[in-house]
PDB file of C-alpha atoms in Angstrom:
ATOM      1  CA  MET A   1      23.060 -13.178  -8.734  1.00  0.00           C
ATOM      2  CA  LYS A   2      24.516  -9.688  -8.890  1.00  0.00           C
ATOM      3  CA  ILE A   3      22.277  -6.686  -8.387  1.00  0.00           C
ATOM      4  CA  LEU A   4      23.291  -3.209  -9.372  1.00  0.00           C
ATOM      5  CA  THR A   5      22.263  -0.559  -6.834  1.00  0.00           C
ATOM      6  CA  THR A   6      22.831   3.170  -6.628  1.00  0.00           C
ATOM      7  CA  ARG A   7      23.270   3.254  -2.857  1.00  0.00           C
ATOM      8  CA  PHE A   8      25.185   0.047  -2.189  1.00  0.00           C
ATOM      9  CA  GLY A   9      27.083  -0.607  -5.388  1.00  0.00           C
ATOM     10  CA  THR A  10      26.849  -4.118  -6.778  1.00  0.00           C
ATOM     11  CA  ILE A  11      25.469  -6.560  -4.266  1.00  0.00           C
ATOM     12  CA  SER A  12      25.334 -10.305  -4.453  1.00  0.00           C
ATOM     13  CA  VAL A  13      22.060 -12.021  -3.604  1.00  0.00           C
ATOM     14  CA  LYS A  14      20.921 -15.624  -3.768  1.00  0.00           C
ATOM     15  CA  LYS A  15      18.215 -15.944  -6.375  1.00  0.00           C
ATOM     16  CA  GLU A  16      15.858 -17.646  -3.919  1.00  0.00           C
ATOM     17  CA  LYS A  17      16.082 -14.588  -1.629  1.00  0.00           C
ATOM     18  CA  ILE A  18      14.347 -12.364  -4.168  1.00  0.00           C
ATOM     19  CA  ILE A  19      10.856 -11.224  -3.231  1.00  0.00           C
ATOM     20  CA  HIS A  20       8.377 -11.027  -6.077  1.00  0.00           C
ATOM     21  CA  MET A  21       5.650  -8.379  -6.088  1.00  0.00           C
ATOM     22  CA  PRO A  22       3.284  -9.085  -8.994  1.00  0.00           C
ATOM     23  CA  SER A  23       1.673  -5.633  -8.604  1.00  0.00           C
ATOM     24  CA  GLY A  24       4.804  -3.805  -7.517  1.00  0.00           C
ATOM     25  CA  MET A  25       4.719  -1.045  -4.933  1.00  0.00           C
ATOM     26  CA  LEU A  26       1.913   1.526  -5.321  1.00  0.00           C
ATOM     27  CA  GLY A  27       3.208   4.155  -7.712  1.00  0.00           C
ATOM     28  CA  PHE A  28       5.894   1.786  -8.984  1.00  0.00           C
ATOM     29  CA  PRO A  29       3.919  -0.976 -10.711  1.00  0.00           C
ATOM     30  CA  GLU A  30       6.746  -1.965 -13.045  1.00  0.00           C
ATOM     31  CA  MET A  31       9.229  -2.814 -10.288  1.00  0.00           C
ATOM     32  CA  LYS A  32       8.293  -6.328  -9.330  1.00  0.00           C
ATOM     33  CA  ARG A  33      11.403  -7.783  -7.686  1.00  0.00           C
ATOM     34  CA  PHE A  34      13.011  -6.710  -4.429  1.00  0.00           C
ATOM     35  CA  VAL A  35      15.545  -7.857  -1.890  1.00  0.00           C
ATOM     36  CA  LEU A  36      15.321  -7.187   1.821  1.00  0.00           C
ATOM     37  CA  PHE A  37      18.384  -6.719   3.977  1.00  0.00           C
ATOM     38  CA  ARG A  38      19.103  -5.227   7.365  1.00  0.00           C
ATOM     39  CA  HIS A  39      20.105  -1.579   7.392  1.00  0.00           C
ATOM     40  CA  LYS A  40      22.896  -2.200   9.903  1.00  0.00           C
ATOM     41  CA  GLU A  41      23.515  -3.744  13.284  1.00  0.00           C
ATOM     42  CA  ASN A  42      21.262  -2.370  16.044  1.00  0.00           C
ATOM     43  CA  SER A  43      18.975  -0.755  13.483  1.00  0.00           C
ATOM     44  CA  PRO A  44      15.273  -1.622  13.399  1.00  0.00           C
ATOM     45  CA  PHE A  45      15.212  -0.876   9.678  1.00  0.00           C
ATOM     46  CA  PHE A  46      15.701  -2.830   6.499  1.00  0.00           C
ATOM     47  CA  TRP A  47      16.420  -1.714   2.994  1.00  0.00           C
ATOM     48  CA  TYR A  48      13.896  -2.933   0.452  1.00  0.00           C
ATOM     49  CA  GLN A  49      15.924  -2.628  -2.706  1.00  0.00           C
ATOM     50  CA  SER A  50      14.544  -2.994  -6.213  1.00  0.00           C
ATOM     51  CA  VAL A  51      16.287  -5.646  -8.266  1.00  0.00           C
ATOM     52  CA  ASP A  52      15.257  -3.982 -11.514  1.00  0.00           C
ATOM     53  CA  GLU A  53      15.872  -0.304 -10.789  1.00  0.00           C
ATOM     54  CA  PRO A  54      19.237   0.458  -9.115  1.00  0.00           C
ATOM     55  CA  SER A  55      18.091   3.803  -7.698  1.00  0.00           C
ATOM     56  CA  LEU A  56      14.859   2.505  -6.150  1.00  0.00           C
ATOM     57  CA  ALA A  57      15.061   1.481  -2.507  1.00  0.00           C
ATOM     58  CA  PHE A  58      12.633   1.847   0.370  1.00  0.00           C
ATOM     59  CA  VAL A  59      13.346   1.750   4.070  1.00  0.00           C
ATOM     60  CA  VAL A  60      11.002  -0.579   5.904  1.00  0.00           C
ATOM     61  CA  THR A  61      10.566  -1.688   9.471  1.00  0.00           C
ATOM     62  CA  ASP A  62       8.636  -4.067  11.681  1.00  0.00           C
ATOM     63  CA  PRO A  63       5.552  -2.082  12.789  1.00  0.00           C
ATOM     64  CA  PHE A  64       5.188  -4.085  16.004  1.00  0.00           C
ATOM     65  CA  LEU A  65       8.429  -2.619  17.339  1.00  0.00           C
ATOM     66  CA  PHE A  66       6.773   0.784  17.398  1.00  0.00           C
ATOM     67  CA  MET A  67       3.144  -0.190  17.886  1.00  0.00           C
ATOM     68  CA  PRO A  68       2.799  -3.572  19.605  1.00  0.00           C
ATOM     69  CA  ASP A  69      -0.962  -3.702  19.039  1.00  0.00           C
ATOM     70  CA  TYR A  70      -0.826  -2.808  15.349  1.00  0.00           C
ATOM     71  CA  SER A  71      -3.209  -5.011  13.467  1.00  0.00           C
ATOM     72  CA  VAL A  72      -4.338  -5.277   9.854  1.00  0.00           C
ATOM     73  CA  GLU A  73      -6.545  -7.754   8.072  1.00  0.00           C
ATOM     74  CA  ALA A  74      -4.218  -9.626   5.749  1.00  0.00           C
ATOM     75  CA  ASP A  75      -6.899 -12.012   4.483  1.00  0.00           C
ATOM     76  CA  GLU A  76      -7.803  -9.844   1.503  1.00  0.00           C
ATOM     77  CA  ALA A  77      -4.150  -9.543   0.550  1.00  0.00           C
ATOM     78  CA  ALA A  78      -3.675 -13.289   0.885  1.00  0.00           C
ATOM     79  CA  LYS A  79      -6.732 -13.844  -1.277  1.00  0.00           C
ATOM     80  CA  SER A  80      -5.623 -11.416  -3.988  1.00  0.00           C
ATOM     81  CA  MET A  81      -2.277 -13.201  -4.096  1.00  0.00           C
ATOM     82  CA  SER A  82      -3.899 -16.661  -4.099  1.00  0.00           C
ATOM     83  CA  TRP A  83      -2.021 -17.604  -0.949  1.00  0.00           C
ATOM     84  CA  GLY A  84      -4.962 -19.738   0.087  1.00  0.00           C
ATOM     85  CA  ASP A  85      -2.924 -22.113   2.202  1.00  0.00           C
ATOM     86  CA  ALA A  86      -0.705 -19.480   3.809  1.00  0.00           C
ATOM     87  CA  VAL A  87      -0.498 -19.701   7.579  1.00  0.00           C
ATOM     88  CA  SER A  88       0.329 -16.622   9.594  1.00  0.00           C
ATOM     89  CA  SER A  89       3.803 -17.889  10.428  1.00  0.00           C
ATOM     90  CA  ASP A  90       4.553 -17.681   6.692  1.00  0.00           C
ATOM     91  CA  LEU A  91       3.670 -13.994   6.618  1.00  0.00           C
ATOM     92  CA  GLU A  92       5.805 -11.049   7.649  1.00  0.00           C
ATOM     93  CA  LEU A  93       4.600  -7.475   7.849  1.00  0.00           C
ATOM     94  CA  TYR A  94       6.653  -4.383   7.124  1.00  0.00           C
ATOM     95  CA  VAL A  95       5.787  -0.715   6.938  1.00  0.00           C
ATOM     96  CA  VAL A  96       7.512   1.874   4.789  1.00  0.00           C
ATOM     97  CA  ALA A  97       9.493   4.554   6.603  1.00  0.00           C
ATOM     98  CA  ASN A  98       9.886   8.088   5.379  1.00  0.00           C
ATOM     99  CA  ILE A  99      12.222  10.915   6.420  1.00  0.00           C
ATOM    100  CA  PRO A 100      11.827  14.479   5.151  1.00  0.00           C
ATOM    101  CA  ARG A 101      15.250  15.333   3.783  1.00  0.00           C
ATOM    102  CA  GLY A 102      17.568  16.658   6.487  1.00  0.00           C
ATOM    103  CA  GLU A 103      15.028  16.094   9.280  1.00  0.00           C
ATOM    104  CA  PRO A 104      15.827  12.632  10.665  1.00  0.00           C
ATOM    105  CA  ASP A 105      13.934  13.333  13.900  1.00  0.00           C
ATOM    106  CA  LYS A 106      10.777  13.556  11.784  1.00  0.00           C
ATOM    107  CA  ILE A 107      10.975   9.945  10.691  1.00  0.00           C
ATOM    108  CA  THR A 108       7.533   8.416  10.130  1.00  0.00           C
ATOM    109  CA  ALA A 109       6.071   5.122   9.033  1.00  0.00           C
ATOM    110  CA  ASN A 110       3.122   4.602   6.734  1.00  0.00           C
ATOM    111  CA  LEU A 111       0.755   2.345   8.661  1.00  0.00           C
ATOM    112  CA  ILE A 112      -1.954   2.266   5.987  1.00  0.00           C
ATOM    113  CA  GLY A 113       0.229   0.730   3.257  1.00  0.00           C
ATOM    114  CA  PRO A 114       1.985  -2.232   4.874  1.00  0.00           C
ATOM    115  CA  ILE A 115       3.883  -4.760   2.813  1.00  0.00           C
ATOM    116  CA  VAL A 116       2.863  -8.344   3.460  1.00  0.00           C
ATOM    117  CA  VAL A 117       5.608 -10.811   2.601  1.00  0.00           C
ATOM    118  CA  ASN A 118       4.936 -14.503   2.216  1.00  0.00           C
ATOM    119  CA  ILE A 119       8.381 -15.760   3.180  1.00  0.00           C
ATOM    120  CA  LYS A 120       7.656 -19.288   2.008  1.00  0.00           C
ATOM    121  CA  LYS A 121       6.558 -18.252  -1.471  1.00  0.00           C
ATOM    122  CA  ARG A 122       8.930 -15.256  -1.571  1.00  0.00           C
ATOM    123  CA  GLN A 123       6.054 -13.062  -2.752  1.00  0.00           C
ATOM    124  CA  ALA A 124       4.773  -9.780  -1.411  1.00  0.00           C
ATOM    125  CA  VAL A 125       1.992  -7.279  -1.855  1.00  0.00           C
ATOM    126  CA  GLN A 126       1.507  -3.755  -0.579  1.00  0.00           C
ATOM    127  CA  MET A 127      -1.865  -3.539   1.137  1.00  0.00           C
ATOM    128  CA  VAL A 128      -4.256  -0.604   1.160  1.00  0.00           C
ATOM    129  CA  VAL A 129      -5.703  -0.385   4.659  1.00  0.00           C
ATOM    130  CA  ALA A 130      -9.054   1.395   4.619  1.00  0.00           C
ATOM    131  CA  ASN A 131     -11.274   2.274   7.563  1.00  0.00           C
ATOM    132  CA  SER A 132      -8.427   2.121  10.029  1.00  0.00           C
ATOM    133  CA  PRO A 133      -7.392   4.475  12.812  1.00  0.00           C
ATOM    134  CA  TYR A 134      -3.815   4.419  11.506  1.00  0.00           C
ATOM    135  CA  SER A 135      -1.811   7.259  10.065  1.00  0.00           C
ATOM    136  CA  HIS A 136       0.174   7.303   6.848  1.00  0.00           C
ATOM    137  CA  ARG A 137       2.682   9.444   8.762  1.00  0.00           C
ATOM    138  CA  PHE A 138       3.010   7.776  12.119  1.00  0.00           C
ATOM    139  CA  PRO A 139       5.930   9.423  14.001  1.00  0.00           C
ATOM    140  CA  LEU A 140       8.520   6.860  15.022  1.00  0.00           C
ATOM    141  CA  ALA A 141      10.653   9.171  17.137  1.00  0.00           C
ATOM    142  CA  GLY A 142       7.557  10.261  19.046  1.00  0.00           C
ATOM    143  CA  ILE A 143       8.424  13.952  19.044  1.00  0.00           C
ATOM    144  CA  ASN A 144       6.966  15.428  15.885  1.00  0.00           C
TER     145      ASN A 144
ATOM    146  CA  MET B   1     -15.219   9.989 -19.531  1.00  0.00           C
ATOM    147  CA  LEU B   2     -18.383   8.001 -19.967  1.00  0.00           C
ATOM    148  CA  VAL B   3     -21.167   9.416 -17.826  1.00  0.00           C
ATOM    149  CA  ILE B   4     -24.164   7.225 -17.028  1.00  0.00           C
ATOM    150  CA  THR B   5     -27.210   8.063 -14.930  1.00  0.00           C
ATOM    151  CA  ARG B   6     -28.402   5.235 -12.681  1.00  0.00           C
ATOM    152  CA  LYS B   7     -31.028   4.764  -9.979  1.00  0.00           C
ATOM    153  CA  PRO B   8     -30.534   2.899  -6.713  1.00  0.00           C
ATOM    154  CA  GLY B   9     -30.627  -0.826  -7.425  1.00  0.00           C
ATOM    155  CA  GLU B  10     -29.447  -0.396 -10.982  1.00  0.00           C
ATOM    156  CA  ARG B  11     -26.121  -1.672 -12.204  1.00  0.00           C
ATOM    157  CA  ILE B  12     -23.439  -1.124 -14.760  1.00  0.00           C
ATOM    158  CA  THR B  13     -21.110  -3.791 -16.055  1.00  0.00           C
ATOM    159  CA  ILE B  14     -17.483  -3.190 -16.963  1.00  0.00           C
ATOM    160  CA  GLY B  15     -15.989  -5.794 -19.237  1.00  0.00           C
ATOM    161  CA  ASP B  16     -17.146  -9.355 -18.670  1.00  0.00           C
ATOM    162  CA  ASN B  17     -16.674  -9.669 -14.970  1.00  0.00           C
ATOM    163  CA  ILE B  18     -17.051  -6.372 -13.138  1.00  0.00           C
ATOM    164  CA  VAL B  19     -20.451  -5.211 -11.929  1.00  0.00           C
ATOM    165  CA  VAL B  20     -21.051  -1.968 -10.072  1.00  0.00           C
ATOM    166  CA  THR B  21     -24.367  -1.586  -8.255  1.00  0.00           C
ATOM    167  CA  VAL B  22     -25.760   1.676  -6.920  1.00  0.00           C
ATOM    168  CA  ILE B  23     -26.991   0.502  -3.544  1.00  0.00           C
ATOM    169  CA  GLU B  24     -28.216   3.695  -1.948  1.00  0.00           C
ATOM    170  CA  VAL B  25     -28.214   7.432  -2.496  1.00  0.00           C
ATOM    171  CA  LYS B  26     -28.570   9.526   0.624  1.00  0.00           C
ATOM    172  CA  GLY B  27     -27.951  13.247   0.328  1.00  0.00           C
ATOM    173  CA  SER B  28     -24.431  13.652  -0.998  1.00  0.00           C
ATOM    174  CA  LEU B  29     -23.444  10.046  -0.204  1.00  0.00           C
ATOM    175  CA  VAL B  30     -23.612   7.281  -2.771  1.00  0.00           C
ATOM    176  CA  ARG B  31     -23.099   3.674  -1.670  1.00  0.00           C
ATOM    177  CA  LEU B  32     -21.725   1.445  -4.372  1.00  0.00           C
ATOM    178  CA  GLY B  33     -21.295  -2.286  -4.471  1.00  0.00           C
ATOM    179  CA  VAL B  34     -18.549  -3.620  -6.682  1.00  0.00           C
ATOM    180  CA  GLU B  35     -18.288  -7.222  -7.783  1.00  0.00           C
ATOM    181  CA  ALA B  36     -15.018  -8.113  -9.448  1.00  0.00           C
ATOM    182  CA  PRO B  37     -12.544 -10.985  -9.647  1.00  0.00           C
ATOM    183  CA  LYS B  38     -10.311 -11.152  -6.585  1.00  0.00           C
ATOM    184  CA  SER B  39      -7.281 -10.394  -8.733  1.00  0.00           C
ATOM    185  CA  ILE B  40      -8.623  -6.881  -9.303  1.00  0.00           C
ATOM    186  CA  SER B  41      -7.918  -4.537  -6.423  1.00  0.00           C
ATOM    187  CA  ILE B  42     -10.552  -1.977  -5.564  1.00  0.00           C
ATOM    188  CA  HIS B  43      -9.650   0.957  -3.364  1.00  0.00           C
ATOM    189  CA  ARG B  44     -10.940   4.299  -2.293  1.00  0.00           C
ATOM    190  CA  GLN B  45      -8.961   6.609  -4.556  1.00  0.00           C
ATOM    191  CA  GLU B  46      -7.851   9.009  -1.818  1.00  0.00           C
ATOM    192  CA  ILE B  47      -6.298   6.261   0.324  1.00  0.00           C
ATOM    193  CA  TYR B  48      -4.587   4.726  -2.673  1.00  0.00           C
ATOM    194  CA  ASP B  49      -3.235   8.171  -3.644  1.00  0.00           C
ATOM    195  CA  ARG B  50      -1.993   8.840  -0.123  1.00  0.00           C
ATOM    196  CA  ILE B  51      -0.008   5.604  -0.057  1.00  0.00           C
ATOM    197  CA  ARG B  52       1.332   6.187  -3.542  1.00  0.00           C
ATOM    198  CA  LYS B  53       2.504   9.665  -2.574  1.00  0.00           C
ATOM    199  CA  GLN B  54       4.134   8.326   0.595  1.00  0.00           C
ATOM    200  CA  ASN B  55       5.910   5.678  -1.489  1.00  0.00           C
ATOM    201  CA  MET B  56       7.165   8.323  -3.899  1.00  0.00           C
ATOM    202  CA  GLU B  57       8.557  10.410  -1.054  1.00  0.00           C
ATOM    203  CA  ALA B  58       9.930   7.401   0.811  1.00  0.00           C
ATOM    204  CA  SER B  59      11.847   6.266  -2.245  1.00  0.00           C
ATOM    205  CA  GLU B  60      13.899   9.464  -1.975  1.00  0.00           C
ATOM    206  CA  ILE B  61      15.059   8.676   1.548  1.00  0.00           C
ATOM    207  CA  ASP B  62      18.605   9.731   2.329  1.00  0.00           C
ATOM    208  CA  ALA B  63      20.913   7.107   3.841  1.00  0.00           C
ATOM    209  CA  SER B  64      22.669   9.565   6.142  1.00  0.00           C
ATOM    210  CA  ASP B  65      19.308  10.844   7.450  1.00  0.00           C
ATOM    211  CA  LEU B  66      18.432   7.233   8.208  1.00  0.00           C
ATOM    212  CA  ALA B  67      21.657   6.697  10.147  1.00  0.00           C
ATOM    213  CA  VAL B  68      20.920   9.766  12.284  1.00  0.00           C
ATOM    214  CA  ALA B  69      17.312   8.661  12.786  1.00  0.00           C
ATOM    215  CA  VAL B  70      18.518   5.299  14.088  1.00  0.00           C
ATOM    216  CA  SER B  71      20.808   6.941  16.627  1.00  0.00           C
ATOM    217  CA  ILE B  72      17.933   9.208  17.745  1.00  0.00           C
ATOM    218  CA  LEU B  73      15.665   6.173  18.158  1.00  0.00           C
ATOM    219  CA  ASN B  74      18.306   4.184  20.021  1.00  0.00           C
ATOM    220  CA  LYS B  75      18.936   7.113  22.351  1.00  0.00           C
ATOM    221  CA  THR B  76      15.206   7.477  23.062  1.00  0.00           C
ATOM    222  CA  GLN B  77      15.010   3.770  23.788  1.00  0.00           C
ATOM    223  CA  SER B  78      18.000   3.635  26.137  1.00  0.00           C
ATOM    224  CA  SER B  79      16.733   6.660  28.091  1.00  0.00           C
ATOM    225  CA  GLY B  80      13.730   4.496  28.920  1.00  0.00           C
ATOM    226  CA  GLU B  81      11.048   6.471  27.132  1.00  0.00           C
TER     227      GLU B  81
END
């Protein structure tokens, strides 16, 4: 299917590649369908583009690249999504990156709101991680 | 806003399937127990707000800033840091 996007023009995506978020992203509850694609070669980032809103796209990354011992309890998320039979190999974890405009060296990742994707079911949920030592502005470039 | 006074051990019900229990009051801290269907997410408001705000900001990310950030990260990596 064709998806209209502000940043990438019209992109073509297989319907089965769409990721469904029944609750949307926090702050964007109406946007329930996304596609995930690599930012570019040699980049640790992915674009998480809304299917329904052309201008809405997040940048996400694999938290373990930056924090190998990162750990969150995905059980609650799996329960809320009724993924009862999900095994951990079905689940992928992403964190949302943020860059203050014009300050790319200040790139951070939000470690308390990871997105858990069930790649088998093509569903995802953004978790709220409470009681954790993690920052919502974890510096990725290590210098800010 | 509905305001209700409750003692420790007392409950309020919201709708048919949400029950909030006042477990303990200790100085300025109130411990609450919430029973609700698993489909209803319950969060501390300030953490929820923090993530929501980060999402709002992150959705404004600039593609050229991202490209520069990647080259900064790759440089840091190849210099063995």
